[in-house]
C-alpha positions as YAML, in Angstrom:
chain: A
units: angstrom
residues:
- id: 1
  name: MET
  ca: [0.09, 0.08, -0.06]
- id: 2
  name: ARG
  ca: [2.79, 2.24, 0.71]
- id: 3
  name: PHE
  ca: [4.88, 1.81, -2.65]
- id: 4
  name: TYR
  ca: [1.58, 1.72, -4.79]
- id: 5
  name: PRO
  ca: [1.09, 5.22, -6.59]
- id: 6
  name: PRO
  ca: [-2.88, 4.67, -7.48]
- id: 7
  name: LEU
  ca: [-3.76, 4.28, -3.63]
- id: 8
  name: GLY
  ca: [-3.15, 8.01, -3.30]
- id: 9
  name: ALA
  ca: [-1.52, 9.32, -0.09]
- id: 10
  name: ARG
  ca: [-2.36, 10.48, 3.70]
- id: 11
  name: ALA
  ca: [-2.42, 13.67, 4.44]
- id: 12
  name: SER
  ca: [0.69, 15.07, 6.21]
- id: 13
  name: LYS
  ca: [0.60, 15.61, 9.91]
- id: 14
  name: GLU
  ca: [0.79, 19.53, 9.28]
- id: 15
  name: THR
  ca: [-2.39, 19.25, 6.90]
- id: 16
  name: ARG
  ca: [-4.39, 16.90, 9.46]
- id: 17
  name: GLN
  ca: [-3.72, 20.10, 11.91]
- id: 18
  name: ARG
  ca: [-5.52, 22.29, 9.36]
- id: 19
  name: PHE
  ca: [-8.30, 19.68, 9.25]
- id: 20
  name: LYS
  ca: [-9.05, 20.44, 12.77]
- id: 21
  name: GLN
  ca: [-10.33, 23.90, 12.10]
- id: 22
  name: SER
  ca: [-13.14, 22.37, 10.15]
- id: 23
  name: ALA
  ca: [-16.57, 22.17, 11.75]
- id: 24
  name: HIS
  ca: [-17.16, 18.84, 9.74]
- id: 25
  name: TYR
  ca: [-14.01, 17.13, 11.24]
- id: 26
  name: ASP
  ca: [-14.19, 14.94, 14.20]
- id: 27
  name: LYS
  ca: [-11.08, 15.59, 16.05]
- id: 28
  name: GLN
  ca: [-11.75, 12.31, 18.11]
- id: 29
  name: THR
  ca: [-12.07, 9.70, 15.34]
- id: 30
  name: ARG
  ca: [-9.86, 11.94, 12.90]
- id: 31
  name: LYS
  ca: [-12.57, 11.62, 10.31]
- id: 32
  name: PHE
  ca: [-14.79, 13.98, 8.26]
- id: 33
  name: VAL
  ca: [-18.42, 13.52, 9.09]
- id: 34
  name: ASN
  ca: [-21.78, 14.35, 7.34]
- id: 35
  name: LEU
  ca: [-24.05, 17.17, 8.39]
- id: 36
  name: ILE
  ca: [-26.90, 14.78, 9.22]
- id: 37
  name: PRO
  ca: [-26.42, 10.84, 10.36]
- id: 38
  name: THR
  ca: [-25.54, 8.59, 7.45]
- id: 39
  name: SER
  ca: [-25.37, 4.88, 8.27]
- id: 40
  name: MET
  ca: [-23.57, 2.97, 5.45]
- id: 41
  name: GLY
  ca: [-23.96, -0.41, 7.46]
- id: 42
  name: MET
  ca: [-25.94, -3.25, 6.68]
- id: 43
  name: ASN
  ca: [-27.43, -6.30, 8.96]
- id: 44
  name: ALA
  ca: [-26.74, -9.86, 8.48]
- id: 45
  name: LYS
  ca: [-29.79, -10.72, 6.66]
- id: 46
  name: GLU
  ca: [-29.47, -7.48, 4.01]
- id: 47
  name: GLY
  ca: [-25.87, -8.54, 3.55]
- id: 48
  name: THR
  ca: [-26.98, -12.09, 2.86]
- id: 49
  name: ASP
  ca: [-29.65, -11.11, 0.49]
- id: 50
  name: LEU
  ca: [-27.25, -8.54, -1.36]
- id: 51
  name: LEU
  ca: [-24.76, -11.27, -1.87]
- id: 52
  name: LYS
  ca: [-27.25, -13.56, -3.46]
- id: 53
  name: GLN
  ca: [-28.25, -11.01, -5.84]
- id: 54
  name: TYR
  ca: [-24.60, -10.20, -7.11]
- id: 55
  name: ILE
  ca: [-24.42, -14.13, -7.37]
- id: 56
  name: LYS
  ca: [-27.59, -14.40, -9.48]
- id: 57
  name: GLY
  ca: [-26.57, -11.03, -11.65]
- id: 58
  name: ASN
  ca: [-28.19, -9.00, -14.13]
- id: 59
  name: PRO
  ca: [-28.29, -9.64, -17.80]
- id: 60
  name: ARG
  ca: [-29.03, -5.82, -18.29]
- id: 61
  name: LYS
  ca: [-26.50, -4.59, -15.83]
- id: 62
  name: ARG
  ca: [-24.51, -3.09, -18.53]
- id: 63
  name: PRO
  ca: [-24.88, -2.54, -22.40]
- id: 64
  name: ARG
  ca: [-24.55, -5.49, -24.86]
- id: 65
  name: GLN
  ca: [-21.94, -3.57, -26.86]
- id: 66
  name: PRO
  ca: [-19.58, -0.68, -26.13]
- id: 67
  name: LEU
  ca: [-21.32, 2.38, -26.15]
- id: 68
  name: ARG
  ca: [-20.16, 4.91, -28.93]
- id: 69
  name: LEU
  ca: [-19.06, 8.45, -28.41]
- id: 70
  name: ALA
  ca: [-20.41, 11.47, -30.41]
- id: 71
  name: PRO
  ca: [-18.09, 13.05, -32.43]
- id: 72
  name: LEU
  ca: [-16.07, 15.52, -30.14]
- id: 73
  name: SER
  ca: [-15.71, 19.13, -31.02]
- id: 74
  name: LEU
  ca: [-13.22, 20.18, -28.27]
- id: 75
  name: HIS
  ca: [-10.92, 22.43, -30.33]
- id: 76
  name: ALA
  ca: [-9.13, 25.33, -28.15]
- id: 77
  name: THR
  ca: [-10.64, 28.13, -30.28]
- id: 78
  name: GLU
  ca: [-14.23, 26.78, -30.02]
- id: 79
  name: THR
  ca: [-13.55, 26.23, -25.94]
- id: 80
  name: LYS
  ca: [-12.32, 29.83, -25.70]
- id: 81
  name: SER
  ca: [-15.70, 31.24, -27.39]
- id: 82
  name: GLY
  ca: [-17.19, 32.45, -23.99]
- id: 83
  name: GLU
  ca: [-20.36, 30.43, -24.71]
- id: 84
  name: PRO
  ca: [-21.30, 28.66, -21.95]
- id: 85
  name: LYS
  ca: [-21.04, 24.52, -22.83]
- id: 86
  name: VAL
  ca: [-20.93, 21.36, -21.03]
- id: 87
  name: THR
  ca: [-19.69, 18.13, -22.68]
- id: 88
  name: TRP
  ca: [-20.20, 14.78, -20.63]
- id: 89
  name: PHE
  ca: [-18.14, 11.82, -20.76]
- id: 90
  name: GLY
  ca: [-20.38, 9.33, -19.10]
- id: 91
  name: HIS
  ca: [-20.53, 8.67, -15.41]
- id: 92
  name: SER
  ca: [-19.30, 11.82, -13.69]
- id: 93
  name: ALA
  ca: [-16.68, 13.39, -15.77]
- id: 94
  name: ALA
  ca: [-17.35, 16.54, -18.02]
- id: 95
  name: LEU
  ca: [-15.58, 19.14, -19.25]
- id: 96
  name: LEU
  ca: [-17.56, 22.63, -18.56]
- id: 97
  name: GLU
  ca: [-16.61, 25.90, -20.64]
- id: 98
  name: LEU
  ca: [-17.93, 29.20, -18.94]
- id: 99
  name: ASP
  ca: [-16.77, 32.58, -19.61]
- id: 100
  name: GLY
  ca: [-13.97, 31.41, -21.72]
- id: 101
  name: VAL
  ca: [-12.64, 29.32, -18.47]
- id: 102
  name: THR
  ca: [-12.19, 25.47, -19.14]
- id: 103
  name: LEU
  ca: [-12.84, 23.28, -16.10]
- id: 104
  name: LEU
  ca: [-12.78, 19.34, -16.05]
- id: 105
  name: LEU
  ca: [-15.04, 17.72, -13.43]
- id: 106
  name: ASP
  ca: [-14.25, 14.59, -11.87]
- id: 107
  name: PRO
  ca: [-12.19, 13.30, -14.90]
- id: 108
  name: MET
  ca: [-12.05, 9.48, -14.46]
- id: 109
  name: LEU
  ca: [-11.47, 8.65, -18.13]
- id: 110
  name: GLY
  ca: [-9.68, 5.25, -17.19]
- id: 111
  name: ARG
  ca: [-10.50, 1.92, -18.13]
- id: 112
  name: ALA
  ca: [-12.29, 0.55, -14.69]
- id: 113
  name: PRO
  ca: [-12.68, 2.51, -11.20]
- id: 114
  name: SER
  ca: [-10.06, 0.08, -9.53]
- id: 115
  name: PRO
  ca: [-6.50, 0.52, -8.26]
- id: 116
  name: VAL
  ca: [-5.97, -2.38, -10.36]
- id: 117
  name: PRO
  ca: [-7.83, -1.25, -13.80]
- id: 118
  name: LEU
  ca: [-7.17, -4.73, -15.50]
- id: 119
  name: ILE
  ca: [-9.43, -6.64, -12.85]
- id: 120
  name: GLY
  ca: [-12.05, -3.74, -12.38]
- id: 121
  name: GLY
  ca: [-15.23, -3.53, -13.97]
- id: 122
  name: LYS
  ca: [-14.85, -2.37, -17.54]
- id: 123
  name: ARG
  ca: [-16.13, 0.96, -18.76]
- id: 124
  name: TYR
  ca: [-19.07, 0.86, -21.02]
- id: 125
  name: SER
  ca: [-17.98, 3.33, -23.70]
- id: 126
  name: GLU
  ca: [-15.40, 3.03, -26.17]
- id: 127
  name: SER
  ca: [-11.79, 3.89, -25.12]
- id: 128
  name: MET
  ca: [-11.22, 7.57, -23.72]
- id: 129
  name: SER
  ca: [-7.62, 7.88, -24.98]
- id: 130
  name: GLY
  ca: [-8.72, 9.57, -27.85]
- id: 131
  name: VAL
  ca: [-10.91, 12.12, -25.54]
- id: 132
  name: ILE
  ca: [-7.83, 12.89, -23.28]
- id: 133
  name: ASP
  ca: [-5.83, 13.65, -26.68]
- id: 134
  name: SER
  ca: [-8.43, 15.96, -27.93]
- id: 135
  name: LEU
  ca: [-8.98, 18.09, -24.94]
- id: 136
  name: PRO
  ca: [-7.60, 21.83, -25.02]
- id: 137
  name: ALA
  ca: [-5.55, 23.10, -22.52]
- id: 138
  name: ILE
  ca: [-7.48, 23.07, -19.16]
- id: 139
  name: ASP
  ca: [-7.60, 25.92, -16.53]
- id: 140
  name: ALA
  ca: [-8.39, 23.89, -13.72]
- id: 141
  name: ILE
  ca: [-9.79, 20.21, -12.68]
- id: 142
  name: ILE
  ca: [-12.40, 20.24, -9.89]
- id: 143
  name: MET
  ca: [-12.97, 17.31, -8.09]
- id: 144
  name: SER
  ca: [-15.80, 16.35, -5.65]
- id: 145
  name: HIS
  ca: [-14.18, 13.28, -3.84]
- id: 146
  name: ASP
  ca: [-11.27, 10.72, -4.02]
- id: 147
  name: HIS
  ca: [-13.21, 7.36, -4.78]
- id: 148
  name: TYR
  ca: [-11.82, 5.60, -7.91]
- id: 149
  name: ASP
  ca: [-14.85, 6.01, -10.35]
- id: 150
  name: HIS
  ca: [-14.09, 10.01, -9.86]
- id: 151
  name: LEU
  ca: [-10.15, 10.03, -9.43]
- id: 152
  name: ASP
  ca: [-8.32, 8.15, -11.47]
- id: 153
  name: TYR
  ca: [-4.54, 7.88, -11.08]
- id: 154
  name: GLY
  ca: [-3.81, 6.96, -15.01]
- id: 155
  name: SER
  ca: [-5.98, 9.90, -16.31]
- id: 156
  name: ILE
  ca: [-4.52, 12.34, -13.96]
- id: 157
  name: GLN
  ca: [-1.02, 11.08, -15.24]
- id: 158
  name: ARG
  ca: [-2.28, 11.76, -18.65]
- id: 159
  name: LEU
  ca: [-3.85, 15.14, -17.94]
- id: 160
  name: LYS
  ca: [-1.61, 16.93, -15.35]
- id: 161
  name: GLY
  ca: [0.61, 18.45, -18.15]
- id: 162
  name: LYS
  ca: [-2.20, 20.50, -19.92]
- id: 163
  name: VAL
  ca: [-3.94, 21.46, -16.45]
- id: 164
  name: GLY
  ca: [-3.28, 24.77, -14.65]
- id: 165
  name: HIS
  ca: [-4.79, 24.24, -11.36]
- id: 166
  name: PHE
  ca: [-6.61, 21.51, -9.37]
- id: 167
  name: ILE
  ca: [-9.45, 22.83, -7.01]
- id: 168
  name: VAL
  ca: [-10.33, 19.90, -4.47]
- id: 169
  name: PRO
  ca: [-12.03, 19.43, -1.15]
- id: 170
  name: LEU
  ca: [-10.02, 18.80, 2.26]
- id: 171
  name: GLY
  ca: [-7.43, 16.23, 1.81]
- id: 172
  name: VAL
  ca: [-7.65, 15.21, -1.68]
- id: 173
  name: GLY
  ca: [-4.52, 17.40, -2.51]
- id: 174
  name: SER
  ca: [-2.31, 14.90, -0.67]
- id: 175
  name: HIS
  ca: [-3.15, 12.52, -3.77]
- id: 176
  name: PHE
  ca: [-2.47, 14.97, -6.32]
- id: 177
  name: GLU
  ca: [1.01, 15.92, -4.48]
- id: 178
  name: ARG
  ca: [2.11, 12.21, -4.54]
- id: 179
  name: TRP
  ca: [1.45, 12.16, -8.23]
- id: 180
  name: GLY
  ca: [3.64, 14.71, -9.11]
- id: 181
  name: ILE
  ca: [1.43, 18.00, -9.09]
- id: 182
  name: GLU
  ca: [3.13, 20.81, -7.13]
- id: 183
  name: ARG
  ca: [1.43, 22.20, -4.40]
- id: 184
  name: GLU
  ca: [1.23, 25.54, -5.32]
- id: 185
  name: ARG
  ca: [-1.12, 24.33, -7.88]
- id: 186
  name: ILE
  ca: [-3.47, 22.76, -5.60]
- id: 187
  name: HIS
  ca: [-6.31, 24.54, -3.86]
- id: 188
  name: GLU
  ca: [-8.20, 22.67, -1.15]
- id: 189
  name: PHE
  ca: [-11.65, 23.95, 0.44]
- id: 190
  name: ASP
  ca: [-13.90, 23.18, 3.27]
- id: 191
  name: TRP
  ca: [-17.81, 23.10, 2.86]
- id: 192
  name: TRP
  ca: [-19.25, 26.60, 2.24]
- id: 193
  name: SER
  ca: [-15.75, 28.09, 1.47]
- id: 194
  name: GLU
  ca: [-16.00, 30.26, -1.56]
- id: 195
  name: TYR
  ca: [-13.43, 30.90, -4.24]
- id: 196
  name: THR
  ca: [-12.87, 33.04, -7.42]
- id: 197
  name: PHE
  ca: [-10.82, 31.39, -10.09]
- id: 198
  name: ARG
  ca: [-10.54, 33.71, -13.09]
- id: 199
  name: GLY
  ca: [-13.44, 35.66, -12.98]
- id: 200
  name: LEU
  ca: [-15.83, 32.55, -11.99]
- id: 201
  name: SER
  ca: [-17.23, 32.40, -8.45]
- id: 202
  name: LEU
  ca: [-17.01, 28.88, -7.00]
- id: 203
  name: ALA
  ca: [-18.22, 27.44, -3.71]
- id: 204
  name: CYS
  ca: [-17.61, 24.40, -2.28]
- id: 205
  name: THR
  ca: [-20.74, 22.86, -0.92]
- id: 206
  name: PRO
  ca: [-21.81, 19.91, 1.29]
- id: 207
  name: ALA
  ca: [-22.56, 16.34, -0.02]
- id: 208
  name: ARG
  ca: [-23.82, 13.35, 1.78]
- id: 209
  name: HIS
  ca: [-21.60, 10.70, 0.99]
- id: 210
  name: PHE
  ca: [-17.98, 9.31, 2.12]
- id: 211
  name: SER
  ca: [-14.38, 9.12, 0.96]
- id: 212
  name: GLY
  ca: [-11.26, 6.72, 0.98]
- id: 213
  name: ARG
  ca: [-9.08, 4.93, -1.57]
- id: 214
  name: SER
  ca: [-7.51, 2.09, 0.47]
- id: 215
  name: LEU
  ca: [-8.20, -0.29, 3.45]
- id: 216
  name: ASN
  ca: [-7.82, 2.36, 6.63]
- id: 217
  name: ASP
  ca: [-8.55, 5.65, 5.20]
- id: 218
  name: ARG
  ca: [-12.36, 6.01, 4.94]
- id: 219
  name: ASN
  ca: [-13.74, 9.43, 5.48]
- id: 220
  name: ALA
  ca: [-9.95, 10.78, 5.88]
- id: 221
  name: THR
  ca: [-10.55, 13.39, 3.16]
- id: 222
  name: LEU
  ca: [-13.53, 15.58, 2.58]
- id: 223
  name: TRP
  ca: [-16.21, 15.13, 0.07]
- id: 224
  name: CYS
  ca: [-18.38, 17.76, -1.41]
- id: 225
  name: SER
  ca: [-20.66, 19.23, -4.32]
- id: 226
  name: TRP
  ca: [-19.56, 22.49, -6.37]
- id: 227
  name: VAL
  ca: [-21.45, 25.79, -7.25]
- id: 228
  name: ILE
  ca: [-19.98, 27.31, -10.23]
- id: 229
  name: LYS
  ca: [-21.17, 30.58, -11.53]
- id: 230
  name: GLY
  ca: [-19.99, 32.82, -14.35]
- id: 231
  name: GLN
  ca: [-21.61, 35.84, -16.22]
- id: 232
  name: GLY
  ca: [-22.89, 33.30, -18.78]
- id: 233
  name: ALA
  ca: [-24.33, 30.60, -16.81]
- id: 234
  name: SER
  ca: [-24.71, 29.30, -13.26]
- id: 235
  name: VAL
  ca: [-24.26, 25.75, -12.68]
- id: 236
  name: PHE
  ca: [-24.41, 23.17, -10.00]
- id: 237
  name: PHE
  ca: [-22.37, 19.80, -9.94]
- id: 238
  name: SER
  ca: [-23.69, 17.61, -6.96]
- id: 239
  name: GLY
  ca: [-20.60, 14.98, -7.07]
- id: 240
  name: ASP
  ca: [-21.87, 12.03, -5.33]
- id: 241
  name: SER
  ca: [-24.64, 12.30, -2.64]
- id: 242
  name: GLY
  ca: [-27.47, 10.83, -0.78]
- id: 243
  name: TYR
  ca: [-30.59, 13.00, -0.58]
- id: 244
  name: GLY
  ca: [-30.62, 15.62, 2.45]
- id: 245
  name: PRO
  ca: [-31.37, 19.02, 3.33]
- id: 246
  name: HIS
  ca: [-28.24, 20.32, 2.44]
- id: 247
  name: PHE
  ca: [-29.76, 20.71, -1.48]
- id: 248
  name: ALA
  ca: [-32.52, 23.25, -0.22]
- id: 249
  name: GLU
  ca: [-29.87, 25.04, 1.95]
- id: 250
  name: ILE
  ca: [-27.60, 25.22, -1.23]
- id: 251
  name: GLY
  ca: [-30.49, 26.37, -3.28]
- id: 252
  name: LYS
  ca: [-31.30, 28.95, -1.01]
- id: 253
  name: LYS
  ca: [-27.89, 30.36, -0.68]
- id: 254
  name: TYR
  ca: [-26.72, 30.19, -3.96]
- id: 255
  name: GLY
  ca: [-29.62, 29.13, -6.41]
- id: 256
  name: PRO
  ca: [-31.19, 29.43, -9.11]
- id: 257
  name: PHE
  ca: [-29.05, 27.40, -11.58]
- id: 258
  name: ASP
  ca: [-29.28, 27.17, -15.16]
- id: 259
  name: LEU
  ca: [-27.89, 23.83, -15.14]
- id: 260
  name: THR
  ca: [-27.61, 21.21, -12.77]
- id: 261
  name: MET
  ca: [-25.34, 18.08, -13.15]
- id: 262
  name: MET
  ca: [-27.02, 15.66, -10.79]
- id: 263
  name: GLU
  ca: [-26.19, 12.32, -9.24]
- id: 264
  name: CYS
  ca: [-28.48, 9.73, -10.82]
- id: 265
  name: GLY
  ca: [-27.31, 6.07, -10.69]
- id: 266
  name: GLN
  ca: [-25.34, 3.44, -8.91]
- id: 267
  name: TYR
  ca: [-28.22, 3.24, -6.15]
- id: 268
  name: ASN
  ca: [-29.85, 0.70, -3.86]
- id: 269
  name: GLU
  ca: [-32.21, 0.85, -1.19]
- id: 270
  name: ARG
  ca: [-29.80, -0.58, 1.01]
- id: 271
  name: TRP
  ca: [-27.32, 2.43, 0.69]
- id: 272
  name: ALA
  ca: [-29.95, 5.03, -0.22]
- id: 273
  name: ALA
  ca: [-28.16, 7.52, 2.64]
- id: 274
  name: ILE
  ca: [-25.03, 7.84, 0.07]
- id: 275
  name: HIS
  ca: [-26.52, 7.63, -3.23]
- id: 276
  name: MET
  ca: [-30.04, 9.00, -4.62]
- id: 277
  name: MET
  ca: [-32.79, 7.28, -6.19]
- id: 278
  name: PRO
  ca: [-33.55, 8.90, -9.36]
- id: 279
  name: GLU
  ca: [-36.78, 10.38, -8.00]
- id: 280
  name: GLN
  ca: [-34.61, 12.06, -5.13]
- id: 281
  name: THR
  ca: [-32.45, 13.26, -8.02]
- id: 282
  name: VAL
  ca: [-35.23, 15.15, -9.49]
- id: 283
  name: GLN
  ca: [-36.27, 16.46, -6.14]
- id: 284
  name: ALA
  ca: [-32.95, 17.54, -5.13]
- id: 285
  name: HIS
  ca: [-32.84, 19.58, -8.84]
- id: 286
  name: LEU
  ca: [-35.92, 21.37, -7.55]
- id: 287
  name: ASP
  ca: [-34.26, 22.11, -4.00]
- id: 288
  name: VAL
  ca: [-31.36, 23.79, -5.41]
- id: 289
  name: ARG
  ca: [-33.69, 25.58, -7.78]
- id: 290
  name: GLY
  ca: [-32.31, 24.09, -11.06]
- id: 291
  name: GLN
  ca: [-33.78, 24.96, -14.54]
- id: 292
  name: VAL
  ca: [-32.53, 21.93, -16.60]
- id: 293
  name: LEU
  ca: [-31.45, 18.88, -15.08]
- id: 294
  name: LEU
  ca: [-28.80, 16.69, -16.68]
- id: 295
  name: PRO
  ca: [-28.36, 13.27, -14.87]
- id: 296
  name: ILE
  ca: [-24.90, 12.36, -14.20]
- id: 297
  name: HIS
  ca: [-23.34, 9.04, -12.37]
- id: 298
  name: TRP
  ca: [-24.71, 6.59, -15.02]
- id: 299
  name: ALA
  ca: [-23.58, 4.97, -18.28]
- id: 300
  name: GLY
  ca: [-20.04, 4.73, -17.16]
- id: 301
  name: PHE
  ca: [-19.61, 1.63, -15.05]
- id: 302
  name: THR
  ca: [-21.75, -1.01, -13.07]
- id: 303
  name: LEU
  ca: [-21.35, -0.27, -9.49]
- id: 304
  name: ALA
  ca: [-24.98, -1.56, -8.47]
- id: 305
  name: LEU
  ca: [-27.54, -4.05, -9.18]
- id: 306
  name: HIS
  ca: [-30.06, -2.36, -11.20]
- id: 307
  name: ASP
  ca: [-30.33, -2.08, -14.96]
- id: 308
  name: TRP
  ca: [-27.88, 0.15, -16.60]
- id: 309
  name: THR
  ca: [-30.75, 2.23, -18.23]
- id: 310
  name: ASP
  ca: [-32.93, 2.35, -15.02]
- id: 311
  name: PRO
  ca: [-31.46, 5.53, -13.81]
- id: 312
  name: VAL
  ca: [-32.32, 7.86, -16.65]
- id: 313
  name: GLU
  ca: [-35.62, 6.35, -17.62]
- id: 314
  name: ARG
  ca: [-36.91, 6.57, -13.88]
- id: 315
  name: ALA
  ca: [-35.43, 9.90, -13.95]
- id: 316
  name: ILE
  ca: [-37.43, 11.05, -17.31]
- id: 317
  name: ARG
  ca: [-40.68, 9.61, -15.46]
- id: 318
  name: SER
  ca: [-40.38, 11.64, -12.47]
- id: 319
  name: ALA
  ca: [-39.25, 14.75, -14.10]
- id: 320
  name: ASN
  ca: [-42.11, 14.70, -16.73]
- id: 321
  name: GLU
  ca: [-44.58, 14.25, -13.42]
- id: 322
  name: ARG
  ca: [-43.25, 17.30, -11.81]
- id: 323
  name: GLY
  ca: [-42.63, 19.30, -14.95]
- id: 324
  name: VAL
  ca: [-38.74, 19.38, -14.89]
- id: 325
  name: GLN
  ca: [-36.87, 19.97, -18.08]
- id: 326
  name: MET
  ca: [-34.17, 17.02, -18.72]
- id: 327
  name: CYS
  ca: [-31.22, 16.86, -20.90]
- id: 328
  name: THR
  ca: [-30.02, 13.51, -21.92]
- id: 329
  name: PRO
  ca: [-26.91, 14.04, -24.17]
- id: 330
  name: ARG
  ca: [-24.94, 11.38, -25.64]
- id: 331
  name: ILE
  ca: [-21.41, 10.34, -24.20]
- id: 332
  name: GLY
  ca: [-19.20, 13.21, -25.64]
- id: 333
  name: GLN
  ca: [-22.04, 15.34, -27.13]
- id: 334
  name: THR
  ca: [-21.61, 19.29, -26.26]
- id: 335
  name: VAL
  ca: [-24.40, 20.93, -25.05]
- id: 336
  name: ARG
  ca: [-24.96, 24.62, -25.00]
- id: 337
  name: ILE
  ca: [-26.22, 25.98, -21.64]
- id: 338
  name: ASN
  ca: [-29.09, 28.40, -21.88]
- id: 339
  name: ALA
  ca: [-29.92, 27.19, -25.39]
- id: 340
  name: ASP
  ca: [-33.66, 27.08, -26.83]
- id: 341
  name: PHE
  ca: [-33.28, 23.35, -27.26]
- id: 342
  name: TYR
  ca: [-31.48, 20.79, -25.48]
- id: 343
  name: PRO
  ca: [-30.92, 17.19, -26.43]
- id: 344
  name: ILE
  ca: [-33.65, 14.65, -25.17]
- id: 345
  name: SER
  ca: [-33.25, 11.85, -27.60]
- id: 346
  name: PRO
  ca: [-33.28, 8.13, -25.96]
- id: 347
  name: TRP
  ca: [-30.24, 7.25, -27.52]
- id: 348
  name: TRP
  ca: [-29.52, 4.26, -24.98]
- id: 349
  name: LYS
  ca: [-32.55, 2.31, -26.58]
- id: 350
  name: GLU
  ca: [-30.75, 2.09, -29.95]
...
């Protein structure tokens, strides 16, 4: 564990001293905590039932064929036009272009969400190597937390030469330092911290989740959502989160949002405290006062037992019932924010 770089690194003693200034850090357990009680445990019966379901399997847990990417249009001349746009790469990875600033969100563009990618669950879509090569210069990578399906060692190694800054929650910067990124390029934040980056207003906001990359570091780093506001648009990025009152608080303080990128996938009733059901995703979008909902955290990997198309289809039904406008771009398709038209084609049925 000490000598395998993909596992990341524990924060230094000096950094952990800074954690004690956070209201969300338990000094006795030396762990970060959620705003409300959040259990991730299961009793023996629940654990046995879950194991039986995993053994039985689900033939619809992943696509029959690799998902094809939409033609990419990520040239530097286009990304610096100033027009607010977002390009979703499946799961939670996305390129956000706002006021001429290029941000890469949770850029897990690797083969599998595992410290050993050769034995992890394979990505649904075609190889992302071409995506990484096509990306323009990135002003900043913004991270929500350090789980493998969001923070990928291989992706960061290939990206770090074209990235200016790394904007992360408390403790996550230690991973980047181990991976050869200078400390002055890393900016760490606590919940409710605000930051101005190249004219954009950013706020690190709460999420209801957990963190960790190895056997003994659960909740040793913070997890979060992000508010990203510019002149051209206002965007909310949920990261991973169970449903909770923090969404309404964020909406009251920072809403409304032109676009929300909301976690929608890899859920189960047994861990609903840390991952929303699709109907809760729609409610969270309403809570933060969002206008258009782009569901994320699906169409990338199988991390739960549901059908791979279940998240988007359930979210669409709930959105239609509640009068919420949804956006369902293909993987790699660029979406213009505040446009007259948003892509809504059910491409996953093809």
